[in-house]
CSV table of C-alpha atoms in Angstrom, one decimal:
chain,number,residue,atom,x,y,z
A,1,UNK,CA,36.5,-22.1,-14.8
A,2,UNK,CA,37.4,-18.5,-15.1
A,3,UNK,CA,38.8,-16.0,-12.7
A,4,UNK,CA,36.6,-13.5,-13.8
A,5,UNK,CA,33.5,-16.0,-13.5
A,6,UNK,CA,32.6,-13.9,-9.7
A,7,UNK,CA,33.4,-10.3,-11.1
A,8,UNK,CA,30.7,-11.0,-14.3
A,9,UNK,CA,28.0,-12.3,-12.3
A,10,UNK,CA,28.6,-9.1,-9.7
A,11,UNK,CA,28.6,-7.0,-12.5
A,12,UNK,CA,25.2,-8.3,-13.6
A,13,UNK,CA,23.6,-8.4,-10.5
A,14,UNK,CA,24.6,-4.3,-9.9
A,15,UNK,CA,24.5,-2.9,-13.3
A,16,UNK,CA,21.6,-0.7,-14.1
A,17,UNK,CA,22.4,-0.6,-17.8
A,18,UNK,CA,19.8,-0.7,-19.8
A,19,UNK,CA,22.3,-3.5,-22.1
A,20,UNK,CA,22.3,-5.9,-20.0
A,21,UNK,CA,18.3,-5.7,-18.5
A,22,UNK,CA,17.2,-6.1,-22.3
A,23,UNK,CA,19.6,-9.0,-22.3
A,24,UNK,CA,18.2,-10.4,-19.2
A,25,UNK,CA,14.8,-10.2,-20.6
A,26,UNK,CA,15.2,-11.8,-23.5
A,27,UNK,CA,17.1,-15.2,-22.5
A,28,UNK,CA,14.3,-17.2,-22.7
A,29,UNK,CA,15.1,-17.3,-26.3
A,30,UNK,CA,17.3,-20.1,-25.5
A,31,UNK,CA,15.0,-22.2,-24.2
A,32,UNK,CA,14.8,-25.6,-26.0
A,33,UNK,CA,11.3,-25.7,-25.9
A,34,UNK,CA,10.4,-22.8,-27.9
A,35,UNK,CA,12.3,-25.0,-30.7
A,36,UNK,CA,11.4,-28.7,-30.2
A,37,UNK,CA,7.7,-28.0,-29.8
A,38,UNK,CA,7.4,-26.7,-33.2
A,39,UNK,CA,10.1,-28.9,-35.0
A,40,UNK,CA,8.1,-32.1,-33.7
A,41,UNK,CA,4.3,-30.7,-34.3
A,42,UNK,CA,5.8,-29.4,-38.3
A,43,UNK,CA,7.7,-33.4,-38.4
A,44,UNK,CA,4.3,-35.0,-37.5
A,45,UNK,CA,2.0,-32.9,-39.3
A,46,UNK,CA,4.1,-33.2,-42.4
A,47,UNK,CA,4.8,-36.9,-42.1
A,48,UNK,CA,1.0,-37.4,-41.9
A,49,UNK,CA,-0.2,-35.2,-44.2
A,50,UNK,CA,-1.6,-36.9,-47.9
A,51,UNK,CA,2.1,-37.6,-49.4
A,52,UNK,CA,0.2,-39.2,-52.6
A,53,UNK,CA,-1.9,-36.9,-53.5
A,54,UNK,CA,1.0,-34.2,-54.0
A,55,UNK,CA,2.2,-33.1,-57.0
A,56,UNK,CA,5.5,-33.6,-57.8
A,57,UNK,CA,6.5,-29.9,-56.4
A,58,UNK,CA,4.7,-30.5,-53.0
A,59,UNK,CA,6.6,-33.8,-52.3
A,60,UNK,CA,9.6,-32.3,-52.8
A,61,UNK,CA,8.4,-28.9,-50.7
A,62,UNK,CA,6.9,-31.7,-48.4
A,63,UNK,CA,10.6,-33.5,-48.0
A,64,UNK,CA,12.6,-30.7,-47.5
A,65,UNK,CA,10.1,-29.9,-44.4
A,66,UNK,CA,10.1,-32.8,-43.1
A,67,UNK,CA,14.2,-32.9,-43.3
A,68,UNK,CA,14.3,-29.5,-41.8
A,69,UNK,CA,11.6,-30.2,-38.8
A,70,UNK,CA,13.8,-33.4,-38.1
A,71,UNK,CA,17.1,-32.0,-38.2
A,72,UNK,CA,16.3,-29.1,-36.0
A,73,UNK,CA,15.1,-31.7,-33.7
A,74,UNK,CA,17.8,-34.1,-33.1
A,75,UNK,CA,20.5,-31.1,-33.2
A,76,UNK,CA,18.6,-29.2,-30.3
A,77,UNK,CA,17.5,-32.6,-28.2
A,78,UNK,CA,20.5,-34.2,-28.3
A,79,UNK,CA,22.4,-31.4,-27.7
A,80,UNK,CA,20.2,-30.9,-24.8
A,81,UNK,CA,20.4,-34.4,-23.7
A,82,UNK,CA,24.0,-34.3,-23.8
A,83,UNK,CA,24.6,-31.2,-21.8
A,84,UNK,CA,22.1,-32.6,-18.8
A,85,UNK,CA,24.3,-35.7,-18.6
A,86,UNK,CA,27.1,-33.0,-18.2
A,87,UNK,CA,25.5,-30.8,-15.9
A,88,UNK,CA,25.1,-34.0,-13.6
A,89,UNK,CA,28.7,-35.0,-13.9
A,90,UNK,CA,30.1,-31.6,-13.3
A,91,UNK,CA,27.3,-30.1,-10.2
A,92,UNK,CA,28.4,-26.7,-10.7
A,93,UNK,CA,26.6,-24.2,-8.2
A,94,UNK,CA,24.5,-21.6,-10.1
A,95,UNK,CA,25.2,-18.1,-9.7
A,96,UNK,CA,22.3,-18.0,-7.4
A,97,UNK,CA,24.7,-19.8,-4.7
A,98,UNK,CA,27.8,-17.9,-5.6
A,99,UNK,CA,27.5,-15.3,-2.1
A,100,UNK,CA,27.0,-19.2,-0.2
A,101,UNK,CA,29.5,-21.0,-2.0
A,102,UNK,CA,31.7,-19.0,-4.0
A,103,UNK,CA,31.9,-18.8,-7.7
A,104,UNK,CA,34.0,-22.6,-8.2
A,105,UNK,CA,32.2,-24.4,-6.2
A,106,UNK,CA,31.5,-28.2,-7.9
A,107,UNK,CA,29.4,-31.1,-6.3
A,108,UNK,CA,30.0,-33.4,-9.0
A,109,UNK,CA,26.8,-36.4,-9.4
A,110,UNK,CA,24.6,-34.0,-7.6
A,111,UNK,CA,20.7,-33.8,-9.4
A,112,UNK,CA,18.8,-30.6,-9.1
A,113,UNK,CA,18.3,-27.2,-10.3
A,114,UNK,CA,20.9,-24.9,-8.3
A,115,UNK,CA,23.7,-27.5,-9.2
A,116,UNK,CA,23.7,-27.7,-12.7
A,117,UNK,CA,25.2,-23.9,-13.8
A,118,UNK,CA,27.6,-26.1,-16.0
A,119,UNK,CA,27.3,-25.6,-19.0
A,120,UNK,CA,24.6,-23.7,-20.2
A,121,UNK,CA,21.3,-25.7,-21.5
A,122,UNK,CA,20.2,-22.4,-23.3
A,123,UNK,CA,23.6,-21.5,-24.5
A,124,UNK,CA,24.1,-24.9,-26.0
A,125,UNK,CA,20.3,-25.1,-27.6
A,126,UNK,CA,21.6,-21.3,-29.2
A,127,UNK,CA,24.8,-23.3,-30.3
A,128,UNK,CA,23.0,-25.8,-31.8
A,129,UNK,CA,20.8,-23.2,-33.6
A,130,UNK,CA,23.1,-21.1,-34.8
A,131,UNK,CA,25.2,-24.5,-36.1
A,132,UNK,CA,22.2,-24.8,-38.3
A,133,UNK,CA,22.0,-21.5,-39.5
A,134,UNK,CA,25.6,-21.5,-40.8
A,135,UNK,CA,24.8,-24.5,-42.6
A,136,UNK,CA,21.9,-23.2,-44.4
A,137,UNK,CA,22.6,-19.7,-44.9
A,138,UNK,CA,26.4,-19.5,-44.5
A,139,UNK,CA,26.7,-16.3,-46.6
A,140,UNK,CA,25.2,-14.8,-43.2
A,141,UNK,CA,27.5,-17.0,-40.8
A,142,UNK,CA,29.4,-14.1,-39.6
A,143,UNK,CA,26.0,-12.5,-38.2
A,144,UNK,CA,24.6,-15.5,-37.1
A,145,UNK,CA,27.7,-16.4,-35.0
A,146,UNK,CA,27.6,-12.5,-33.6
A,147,UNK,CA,23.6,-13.2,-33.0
A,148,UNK,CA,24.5,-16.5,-31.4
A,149,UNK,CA,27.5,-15.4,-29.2
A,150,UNK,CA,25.1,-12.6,-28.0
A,151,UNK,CA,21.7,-14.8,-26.9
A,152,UNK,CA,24.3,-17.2,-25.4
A,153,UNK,CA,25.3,-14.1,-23.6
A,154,UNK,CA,22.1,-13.3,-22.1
A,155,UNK,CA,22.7,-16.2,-19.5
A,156,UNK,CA,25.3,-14.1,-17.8
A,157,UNK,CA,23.3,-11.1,-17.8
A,158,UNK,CA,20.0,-12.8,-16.1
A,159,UNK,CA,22.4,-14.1,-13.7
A,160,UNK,CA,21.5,-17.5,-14.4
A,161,UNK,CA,25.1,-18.7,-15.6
A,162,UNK,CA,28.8,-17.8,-15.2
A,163,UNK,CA,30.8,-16.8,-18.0
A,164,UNK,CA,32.6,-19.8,-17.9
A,165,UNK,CA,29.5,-21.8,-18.3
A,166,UNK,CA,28.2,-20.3,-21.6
C-alpha cells in the first residue's frame, strides 16, 4: 500500500487534463473479456475445422493457431482466476469508497464489487498480455512493456484502482 495511493486517486478525480480523460476512456482495454471471447471462439473453430483435408502448410498454419488461441487463454483466465482469489483474500476498498473509508482500508474475505480494488483484474489481464507479446515479438519488448505499463495505468486514471493496486 502506498502513501501516495490517496494523493493519485485525488489527482484523478480533479484533473481536467486531457491525459488522463483519454486514459480514463480507454481502460476497458483491459478487460478480460475482450481477449477470452476471441481466444476460445478461434480454439474451437480451429479445433473443429477439417484437420485432414489440409495440406501440409494448413496443418501447420492450423497448429500454430490453435497453440496461440490456447495459450492466450490460459495466460489471461488463470491470471484472472488467480487475482479474484486475491481480491477476496485481501477486500481492499475501491477508490470509490476512499472519501468513506480512507485510501487503506482492507476487509479481508469480504465478496463484492466495492471490496476487491486489490489488485487490478485489468492490470493483471494487460500483464498477462503484454507477458505474451515479449515472448513472441521480444525485439519490441521494450514498447510493449511501455504500452503495457501505460493501459495498466488507465485504472488509476478512471478512478477505478489505486496506484498501489495496479
Amino acid at each position: 500500500v502506498s502513501l501516495a495511493d490517496g494523493a493519485a486517486i485525488e489527482y484523478a478525480r480533479r484533473s481536467q487534463s486531457a491525459t488522463i480523460r483519454v486514459m480514463a476512456w480507454i481502460t476497458d482495454i483491459g478487460k478480460s473479456q475482450w481477449y477470452l471471447v476471441p481466444a476460445a471462439i478461434v480454439f474451437c473453430a480451429v479445433g473443429l475445422s477439417d484437420w485432414p483435408r489440409a495440406e501440409a502448410r494448413g496443418k501447420v498454419w492450423r497448429a500454430r493457431l490453435f497453440g496461440h488461441a490456447a495459450y492466450i487463454f490460459a495466460a489471461v483466465a488463470l491470471s484472472g482466476t488467480f487475482v479474484n482469489i486475491v481480491k477476496v483474500m485481501f477486500g481492499r476498498a475501491r477508490p470509490k469508497l476512499m472519501d468513506a473509508v480512507g485510501p487503506h482500508h482492507f476487509e479481508p474475505f469480504t465478496f463484492g464489487y466495492l471490496n476487491a480494488s486489490f489488485p487490478s483484474g485489468h492490470s493483471t489481464t494487460i500483464g498477462a498480455l503484454t507477458g505474451i507479446l515479449m515472448i513472441w515479438y521480444p525485439r519490441w519488448s521494450i514498447l510493449i512493456v511501455e504500452l503495457g505499463l501505460f493501459v495498466a495505468a488507465t485504472r488509476i486514471a478512471a478512478g477505478a484502482h489505486y496506484p498501489s493496486d495496479v
